[in-house]
mmCIF file of C-alpha atoms in Angstrom:
data_model
loop_
_atom_site.group_PDB
_atom_site.id
_atom_site.type_symbol
_atom_site.label_atom_id
_atom_site.label_comp_id
_atom_site.label_asym_id
_atom_site.label_seq_id
_atom_site.Cartn_x
_atom_site.Cartn_y
_atom_site.Cartn_z
ATOM 1 C CA MET A 34 18.818 -123.154 3.665
ATOM 2 C CA SER A 35 20.488 -126.315 5.720
ATOM 3 C CA SER A 36 21.686 -126.186 9.268
ATOM 4 C CA LYS A 37 24.671 -127.945 9.592
ATOM 5 C CA ASP A 38 26.062 -126.170 13.369
ATOM 6 C CA THR A 39 24.080 -126.229 16.907
ATOM 7 C CA SER A 40 23.997 -121.888 16.888
ATOM 8 C CA PRO A 41 20.479 -122.127 16.331
ATOM 9 C CA TYR A 42 21.177 -117.978 13.854
ATOM 10 C CA ALA A 43 24.233 -120.331 12.313
ATOM 11 C CA TRP A 44 23.077 -121.745 8.831
ATOM 12 C CA HIS A 45 24.882 -122.534 5.107
ATOM 13 C CA VAL A 46 23.670 -122.526 1.805
ATOM 14 C CA GLY A 47 21.675 -125.904 0.490
ATOM 15 C CA GLY A 48 22.226 -127.591 -3.107
ATOM 16 C CA SER A 49 18.612 -126.730 -3.394
ATOM 17 C CA LEU A 50 19.074 -122.748 -2.364
ATOM 18 C CA ALA A 51 22.791 -122.679 -4.266
ATOM 19 C CA ALA A 52 20.476 -123.735 -7.697
ATOM 20 C CA ARG A 53 17.969 -120.979 -7.452
ATOM 21 C CA TYR A 54 20.584 -118.346 -6.889
ATOM 22 C CA ALA A 55 22.759 -120.099 -9.488
ATOM 23 C CA SER A 56 19.615 -120.094 -12.390
ATOM 24 C CA GLY A 57 18.378 -116.880 -10.990
ATOM 25 C CA GLU A 58 15.278 -117.413 -9.311
ATOM 26 C CA ALA A 59 15.633 -117.234 -5.914
ATOM 27 C CA ALA A 60 13.594 -115.414 -3.092
ATOM 28 C CA GLU A 61 15.323 -111.385 -3.033
ATOM 29 C CA LYS A 62 15.059 -111.665 0.212
ATOM 30 C CA ASP A 63 17.070 -115.494 -0.090
ATOM 31 C CA ALA A 64 19.289 -114.091 -2.333
ATOM 32 C CA TRP A 65 20.534 -111.346 0.165
ATOM 33 C CA SER A 66 20.985 -113.890 3.307
ATOM 34 C CA LEU A 67 23.336 -115.978 1.035
ATOM 35 C CA GLU A 68 25.224 -113.597 -0.260
ATOM 36 C CA LYS A 69 25.656 -111.861 2.610
ATOM 37 C CA HIS A 70 26.426 -115.386 4.223
ATOM 38 C CA VAL A 71 28.714 -115.686 1.183
ATOM 39 C CA GLU A 72 31.503 -113.324 2.433
ATOM 40 C CA ALA A 73 32.589 -114.734 5.501
ATOM 41 C CA CYS A 74 32.024 -118.307 4.263
ATOM 42 C CA ARG A 75 34.694 -120.297 1.812
ATOM 43 C CA PRO A 76 32.762 -123.475 2.438
ATOM 44 C CA CYS A 77 28.617 -121.811 0.490
ATOM 45 C CA ALA A 78 30.692 -119.231 -1.190
ATOM 46 C CA ALA A 79 32.188 -122.396 -3.357
ATOM 47 C CA ARG A 80 29.629 -123.568 -3.032
ATOM 48 C CA VAL A 81 27.808 -121.709 -4.520
ATOM 49 C CA SER A 82 30.182 -120.831 -7.125
ATOM 50 C CA ALA A 83 30.562 -124.342 -8.853
ATOM 51 C CA ALA A 84 26.200 -123.648 -8.617
ATOM 52 C CA VAL A 85 27.107 -121.240 -10.626
ATOM 53 C CA ARG A 86 29.273 -122.790 -12.892
ATOM 54 C CA ALA A 87 27.502 -125.935 -13.497
ATOM 55 C CA SER A 88 24.264 -122.785 -15.326
ATOM 56 C CA ALA A 89 23.550 -121.366 -18.487
ATOM 57 C CA ALA A 90 25.648 -118.526 -17.391
ATOM 58 C CA GLY A 91 28.660 -121.084 -16.941
ATOM 59 C CA PRO A 92 30.329 -120.598 -20.180
ATOM 60 C CA ALA A 93 30.732 -116.683 -20.025
ATOM 61 C CA LEU A 94 31.711 -116.893 -16.906
ATOM 62 C CA THR A 95 34.431 -119.278 -18.238
ATOM 63 C CA GLU A 96 35.745 -116.872 -21.025
ATOM 64 C CA VAL A 97 35.085 -114.334 -18.733
ATOM 65 C CA ARG A 98 37.761 -116.195 -16.311
ATOM 66 C CA ALA A 99 39.325 -116.711 -19.399
ATOM 67 C CA ALA A 100 40.132 -113.479 -20.381
ATOM 68 C CA VAL A 101 41.312 -111.229 -16.604
ATOM 69 C CA LEU A 102 43.139 -114.233 -16.381
ATOM 70 C CA GLY A 103 45.526 -113.354 -19.889
ATOM 71 C CA GLN A 104 45.281 -109.862 -19.306
ATOM 72 C CA ALA A 105 47.189 -110.195 -15.869
ATOM 73 C CA ARG A 106 49.508 -112.497 -17.056
ATOM 74 C CA ALA A 107 50.473 -110.209 -20.013
ATOM 75 C CA SER A 108 50.170 -107.824 -17.296
ATOM 76 C CA ARG A 109 52.563 -109.815 -15.643
ATOM 77 C CA ALA A 110 55.240 -110.284 -18.538
ATOM 78 C CA ALA A 111 55.036 -106.718 -19.407
ATOM 79 C CA GLY A 112 57.186 -106.396 -15.513
ATOM 80 C CA GLY A 113 52.961 -104.774 -14.509
ATOM 81 C CA ARG A 114 51.752 -106.041 -11.325
ATOM 82 C CA PRO A 115 48.948 -108.631 -12.351
ATOM 83 C CA GLY A 116 47.156 -107.963 -8.751
ATOM 84 C CA ALA A 117 46.547 -104.097 -9.120
ATOM 85 C CA ILE A 118 43.276 -102.545 -9.490
ATOM 86 C CA ARG A 119 43.317 -100.089 -11.674
ATOM 87 C CA SER A 120 40.189 -98.289 -11.039
ATOM 88 C CA ALA A 121 41.276 -97.373 -7.557
ATOM 89 C CA PRO A 122 44.830 -96.436 -6.981
ATOM 90 C CA HIS A 123 47.337 -98.205 -4.408
ATOM 91 C CA GLY A 124 46.955 -97.125 -1.171
ATOM 92 C CA SER A 125 44.040 -95.013 -1.688
ATOM 93 C CA TRP A 126 40.719 -95.116 0.792
ATOM 94 C CA ARG A 127 38.431 -97.979 -1.724
ATOM 95 C CA ALA A 128 42.034 -99.619 -2.195
ATOM 96 C CA ARG A 129 42.187 -100.344 0.825
ATOM 97 C CA GLY A 130 39.089 -101.411 2.288
ATOM 98 C CA ARG A 131 37.686 -99.139 5.178
ATOM 99 C CA PRO A 132 34.186 -99.947 6.543
ATOM 100 C CA THR A 133 33.536 -95.815 7.011
ATOM 101 C CA ALA A 134 34.799 -95.792 3.354
ATOM 102 C CA ARG A 135 32.803 -98.370 1.467
ATOM 103 C CA ALA A 136 29.660 -97.304 3.753
ATOM 104 C CA LEU A 137 29.894 -93.845 1.969
ATOM 105 C CA TRP A 138 30.758 -95.116 -1.730
ATOM 106 C CA ALA A 139 27.479 -97.289 -1.408
ATOM 107 C CA ALA A 140 25.218 -93.863 -0.283
ATOM 108 C CA GLY A 141 26.315 -93.788 -3.293
ATOM 109 C CA PRO A 142 27.265 -91.244 -6.085
ATOM 110 C CA ALA A 143 25.247 -87.667 -4.735
ATOM 111 C CA LEU A 144 27.728 -87.618 -1.808
ATOM 112 C CA ARG A 145 30.594 -87.933 -4.119
ATOM 113 C CA GLY A 146 30.107 -84.950 -6.611
ATOM 114 C CA PRO A 147 28.145 -82.050 -7.572
ATOM 115 C CA TRP A 148 25.467 -82.062 -4.430
ATOM 116 C CA VAL A 149 27.468 -82.079 -1.288
ATOM 117 C CA VAL A 150 29.617 -78.620 -3.852
ATOM 118 C CA ALA A 151 25.791 -76.920 -4.213
ATOM 119 C CA VAL A 152 24.091 -77.976 -1.362
ATOM 120 C CA VAL A 153 27.565 -76.874 1.201
ATOM 121 C CA LEU A 154 27.860 -74.057 -1.382
ATOM 122 C CA VAL A 155 23.767 -72.737 -1.118
ATOM 123 C CA VAL A 156 24.028 -72.859 2.379
ATOM 124 C CA LEU A 157 27.436 -70.619 2.429
ATOM 125 C CA GLY A 158 25.586 -68.293 0.416
ATOM 126 C CA ALA A 159 22.779 -68.353 2.534
ATOM 127 C CA ALA A 160 24.970 -65.857 4.877
ATOM 128 C CA GLY A 161 26.881 -64.875 3.048
ATOM 129 C CA LEU A 162 24.608 -62.448 1.918
ATOM 130 C CA ALA A 163 22.229 -63.180 5.496
ATOM 131 C CA HIS A 164 24.773 -61.915 7.754
ATOM 132 C CA TRP A 165 27.444 -60.104 5.562
ATOM 133 C CA ALA A 166 25.168 -58.145 2.429
ATOM 134 C CA GLY A 167 22.302 -57.408 5.167
ATOM 135 C CA LEU A 168 19.627 -58.920 3.066
ATOM 136 C CA THR A 169 16.322 -60.253 5.284
ATOM 137 C CA GLY A 170 15.140 -61.959 2.930
ATOM 138 C CA ALA A 171 17.790 -65.207 2.358
ATOM 139 C CA ARG A 172 15.752 -67.957 4.983
ATOM 140 C CA ALA A 173 12.753 -67.215 3.096
ATOM 141 C CA LEU A 174 16.001 -67.947 -0.281
ATOM 142 C CA LEU A 175 16.679 -70.780 1.266
ATOM 143 C CA LEU A 176 13.352 -72.661 2.571
ATOM 144 C CA ALA A 177 12.170 -72.550 -0.873
ATOM 145 C CA LEU A 178 15.063 -74.198 -2.017
ATOM 146 C CA ALA A 179 15.547 -76.584 0.705
ATOM 147 C CA PRO A 180 12.945 -79.429 0.024
ATOM 148 C CA VAL A 181 14.003 -79.974 -3.308
ATOM 149 C CA ALA A 182 17.939 -80.663 -2.019
ATOM 150 C CA PRO A 183 17.192 -83.936 -0.835
ATOM 151 C CA VAL A 184 15.228 -84.463 -4.630
ATOM 152 C CA ALA A 185 17.701 -83.580 -5.966
ATOM 153 C CA GLY A 186 20.605 -85.936 -4.050
ATOM 154 C CA VAL A 187 17.839 -89.270 -5.332
ATOM 155 C CA ALA A 188 18.302 -87.824 -8.297
ATOM 156 C CA LEU A 189 22.057 -87.257 -8.803
ATOM 157 C CA SER A 190 23.278 -91.286 -6.551
ATOM 158 C CA HIS A 191 20.594 -93.919 -9.038
ATOM 159 C CA GLY A 192 21.041 -94.771 -12.465
ATOM 160 C CA ARG A 193 23.081 -95.166 -15.276
ATOM 161 C CA HIS A 194 24.017 -90.882 -15.752
ATOM 162 C CA ALA A 195 25.346 -91.092 -12.324
ATOM 163 C CA ASP A 196 26.684 -94.216 -11.278
ATOM 164 C CA PRO A 197 28.789 -96.103 -13.621
ATOM 165 C CA MET A 198 28.323 -99.885 -12.341
ATOM 166 C CA HIS A 199 24.393 -99.792 -13.215
ATOM 167 C CA GLU A 200 23.918 -101.793 -14.637
ATOM 168 C CA ILE A 201 26.033 -104.613 -12.835
ATOM 169 C CA VAL A 202 24.514 -103.230 -9.239
ATOM 170 C CA THR A 203 20.901 -103.447 -10.276
ATOM 171 C CA SER A 204 21.820 -106.585 -11.680
ATOM 172 C CA THR A 205 21.951 -108.274 -8.078
ATOM 173 C CA PRO A 206 19.094 -109.049 -5.295
ATOM 174 C CA THR A 207 20.381 -105.784 -3.970
ATOM 175 C CA GLY A 208 20.617 -103.689 -6.580
ATOM 176 C CA GLY A 209 16.829 -102.826 -6.727
ATOM 177 C CA LEU A 210 14.861 -100.739 -4.266
ATOM 178 C CA ARG A 211 16.052 -101.840 -1.400
ATOM 179 C CA LEU A 212 19.723 -99.886 -2.503
ATOM 180 C CA LEU A 213 17.632 -96.681 -3.665
ATOM 181 C CA LEU A 214 16.185 -95.925 -0.137
ATOM 182 C CA ILE A 215 19.061 -97.023 1.174
ATOM 183 C CA ARG A 216 21.138 -93.830 -0.304
ATOM 184 C CA THR A 217 18.436 -91.650 0.109
ATOM 185 C CA THR A 218 18.557 -92.117 3.787
ATOM 186 C CA ALA A 219 22.286 -91.503 3.194
ATOM 187 C CA VAL A 220 21.530 -88.229 0.937
ATOM 188 C CA LEU A 221 18.356 -87.386 3.916
ATOM 189 C CA MET A 222 20.787 -87.579 6.252
ATOM 190 C CA ALA A 223 23.678 -85.285 4.673
ATOM 191 C CA GLY A 224 21.512 -82.432 3.698
ATOM 192 C CA VAL A 225 18.331 -82.307 6.499
ATOM 193 C CA PRO A 226 21.322 -81.597 9.246
ATOM 194 C CA VAL A 227 22.578 -78.970 7.166
ATOM 195 C CA LEU A 228 19.339 -77.266 5.804
ATOM 196 C CA THR A 229 17.339 -77.438 8.857
ATOM 197 C CA GLY A 230 20.209 -75.844 11.294
ATOM 198 C CA ALA A 231 21.684 -72.487 8.691
ATOM 199 C CA GLU A 232 17.733 -72.190 8.464
ATOM 200 C CA ALA A 233 17.991 -72.853 12.475
ATOM 201 C CA LEU A 234 20.837 -70.148 12.309
ATOM 202 C CA LEU A 235 19.733 -67.320 9.869
ATOM 203 C CA PRO A 236 18.508 -63.967 11.140
ATOM 204 C CA ALA A 237 14.383 -65.637 11.338
ATOM 205 C CA GLY A 238 12.560 -62.076 8.561
ATOM 206 C CA ASP A 239 8.840 -60.781 9.060
ATOM 207 C CA GLY A 240 6.829 -63.675 8.303
ATOM 208 C CA VAL A 241 9.189 -66.027 7.383
ATOM 209 C CA PRO A 242 7.780 -69.841 8.787
ATOM 210 C CA GLY A 243 9.933 -71.431 10.519
ATOM 211 C CA ALA A 244 13.555 -73.727 10.262
ATOM 212 C CA ALA A 245 12.193 -76.843 10.377
ATOM 213 C CA THR A 246 8.430 -76.140 8.600
ATOM 214 C CA TRP A 247 10.578 -77.541 4.962
ATOM 215 C CA LEU A 248 10.383 -80.973 6.742
ATOM 216 C CA LEU A 249 7.731 -82.606 6.199
ATOM 217 C CA PRO A 250 7.252 -80.978 2.224
ATOM 218 C CA GLY A 251 11.250 -82.051 1.002
ATOM 219 C CA LEU A 252 10.235 -86.258 3.079
ATOM 220 C CA ALA A 253 6.756 -85.673 0.723
ATOM 221 C CA LEU A 254 8.524 -84.352 -1.839
ATOM 222 C CA THR A 255 11.506 -86.575 -1.929
ATOM 223 C CA LEU A 256 9.022 -89.812 -1.397
ATOM 224 C CA GLY A 257 6.776 -88.849 -4.006
ATOM 225 C CA SER A 258 10.557 -88.997 -6.681
ATOM 226 C CA LEU A 259 10.649 -91.903 -5.671
ATOM 227 C CA ALA A 260 7.009 -93.399 -6.482
ATOM 228 C CA LEU A 261 7.135 -91.072 -9.687
ATOM 229 C CA GLY A 262 10.804 -92.959 -10.254
ATOM 230 C CA SER A 263 9.261 -95.837 -10.084
ATOM 231 C CA TYR A 264 7.308 -95.074 -13.580
ATOM 232 C CA VAL A 265 9.582 -92.486 -15.626
ATOM 233 C CA GLY A 266 12.366 -92.921 -13.549
ATOM 234 C CA CYS A 267 13.497 -91.146 -11.137
ATOM 235 C CA ARG A 268 16.085 -88.041 -12.976
ATOM 236 C CA THR A 269 12.774 -87.103 -14.592
ATOM 237 C CA ALA A 270 10.647 -87.715 -11.776
ATOM 238 C CA ALA A 271 12.992 -85.415 -9.756
ATOM 239 C CA THR A 272 13.640 -82.405 -12.469
ATOM 240 C CA VAL A 273 9.015 -82.870 -12.131
ATOM 241 C CA LEU A 274 7.923 -82.295 -9.605
ATOM 242 C CA GLY A 275 10.907 -79.409 -8.623
ATOM 243 C CA THR A 276 10.320 -77.710 -11.643
ATOM 244 C CA GLY A 277 6.379 -78.476 -9.708
ATOM 245 C CA TRP A 278 7.370 -77.232 -6.887
ATOM 246 C CA ALA A 279 9.955 -73.625 -8.569
ATOM 247 C CA CYS A 280 6.144 -72.987 -10.371
ATOM 248 C CA ALA A 281 3.785 -73.289 -6.072
ATOM 249 C CA VAL A 282 6.303 -71.151 -4.492
ATOM 250 C CA LEU A 283 7.378 -68.855 -7.629
ATOM 251 C CA LEU A 284 4.907 -67.369 -9.645
ATOM 252 C CA PRO A 285 2.477 -66.614 -7.228
ATOM 253 C CA VAL A 286 5.830 -64.355 -6.763
ATOM 254 C CA ALA A 287 6.359 -62.731 -9.743
ATOM 255 C CA ALA A 288 2.706 -62.161 -10.509
ATOM 256 C CA ALA A 289 1.842 -60.583 -7.538
ATOM 257 C CA GLY A 290 3.061 -56.527 -7.758
ATOM 258 C CA PRO A 291 5.659 -54.571 -9.195
ATOM 259 C CA PRO A 292 9.210 -55.957 -8.786
ATOM 260 C CA GLY A 293 11.728 -55.251 -5.700
ATOM 261 C CA ALA A 294 13.389 -56.971 -3.168
ATOM 262 C CA THR A 295 11.257 -55.865 -0.580
ATOM 263 C CA TYR A 296 8.351 -56.585 -1.581
ATOM 264 C CA LEU A 297 9.458 -59.581 -3.477
ATOM 265 C CA PHE A 298 10.856 -61.553 -0.228
ATOM 266 C CA GLY A 299 7.791 -60.182 1.618
ATOM 267 C CA ALA A 300 5.255 -62.446 -0.671
ATOM 268 C CA LEU A 301 8.213 -65.236 -1.057
ATOM 269 C CA SER A 302 7.953 -65.301 2.959
ATOM 270 C CA GLU A 303 3.611 -65.049 2.424
ATOM 271 C CA GLN A 304 3.473 -68.372 -0.865
ATOM 272 C CA LEU A 305 6.047 -69.903 1.743
ATOM 273 C CA SER A 306 3.138 -69.812 4.746
ATOM 274 C CA HIS A 307 0.830 -71.011 2.905
ATOM 275 C CA ILE A 308 2.084 -73.756 1.587
ATOM 276 C CA VAL A 309 4.354 -74.867 4.153
ATOM 277 C CA SER A 310 3.536 -73.422 7.522
ATOM 278 C CA GLY A 311 0.095 -74.271 9.845
ATOM 279 C CA SER A 312 -1.319 -77.065 10.634
ATOM 280 C CA SER A 313 -3.394 -77.950 7.813
ATOM 281 C CA ALA A 314 -0.870 -77.521 5.389
ATOM 282 C CA GLN A 315 1.469 -79.964 7.511
ATOM 283 C CA SER A 316 -1.065 -82.416 7.590
ATOM 284 C CA GLY A 317 -1.111 -82.531 4.155
ATOM 285 C CA TRP A 318 2.627 -82.563 3.263
ATOM 286 C CA ALA A 319 2.036 -85.228 5.803
ATOM 287 C CA VAL A 320 -0.247 -87.466 3.909
ATOM 288 C CA ALA A 321 1.107 -86.733 0.495
ATOM 289 C CA ALA A 322 3.869 -88.639 2.267
ATOM 290 C CA THR A 323 2.045 -91.105 3.260
ATOM 291 C CA LEU A 324 0.274 -91.736 0.474
ATOM 292 C CA CYS A 325 3.234 -91.421 -1.613
ATOM 293 C CA ALA A 326 5.446 -94.347 0.509
ATOM 294 C CA GLY A 327 2.127 -96.202 -0.281
ATOM 295 C CA LEU A 328 2.707 -96.125 -3.264
ATOM 296 C CA LEU A 329 6.345 -96.859 -3.664
ATOM 297 C CA ALA A 330 5.642 -99.828 -1.311
ATOM 298 C CA LEU A 331 2.594 -101.075 -3.938
ATOM 299 C CA ARG A 332 5.715 -100.426 -6.854
ATOM 300 C CA ARG A 333 8.568 -101.665 -4.819
ATOM 301 C CA HIS A 334 8.823 -104.415 -7.547
ATOM 302 C CA SER A 335 9.047 -101.917 -10.854
ATOM 303 C CA PHE A 336 12.698 -101.061 -9.447
ATOM 304 C CA ASP A 337 13.822 -104.813 -9.652
ATOM 305 C CA ARG A 338 13.708 -104.832 -13.408
ATOM 306 C CA MET A 339 13.940 -101.168 -14.154
ATOM 307 C CA GLU A 340 16.377 -99.006 -17.117
ATOM 308 C CA LYS A 341 14.894 -95.594 -16.668
ATOM 309 C CA ALA A 342 15.902 -94.553 -13.514
#
């Protein structure tokens, strides 16, 4: 980076940094700063473009540019609009490029797809069972599902199966762990208030843990899915941890005694109390979350080249 302005915070892309970026040798933080800078600086954007054209990728980019221009000319000859973006209808919230819309779009497919619908349906179903069907165990059921909801959201917001732009996004310096953490934060911000608020509003049954007791388990499972995902992919990791949570919660309940709604809900509440309630359980989940965060920090570079996410 070379300073050319009098402001201590102003900088421009130098020839060395542009060459390293074009060859893929720039450090992640430098590449991130460069990409944000060239969005607003036309001279630096031109300098970086020239460096990229002069790199080994130059011939391929020239062919792509020629193909795009050829398609635009053919569209104009056919009476179409060469500048139209076909991936989004003209006038749609994506095409208009509003900042809020762009932020939601970058947050991940989970916030635009089935995960949000599933969370809303679970909350509405629990509320309906509690208030209209008189089911006293609705809060326990919601508490059993809440910790794995963010895990499912993370699995649905990252990877080839979820994002059609996955290959392009992951090839950029911002497409590794940074993007995954942004989408994970978006999932947590969307799901935590809804699930916690719904649990607080549901009638509390006998022995049912508090509405906020699921937060540390949910955080630990989410971080665990990210850490395990660095080895096997986020989708597989989410499936493994979600299955493990379901077994830990439901198998003891199923094996506890004879069937019956009242007994099963009581057994579920008792099992949840053992798993999430009390200082020892919460401390254990806090330690697990810390360890998973540490492992994730150690494995952060694996997401830069990750193909299984």
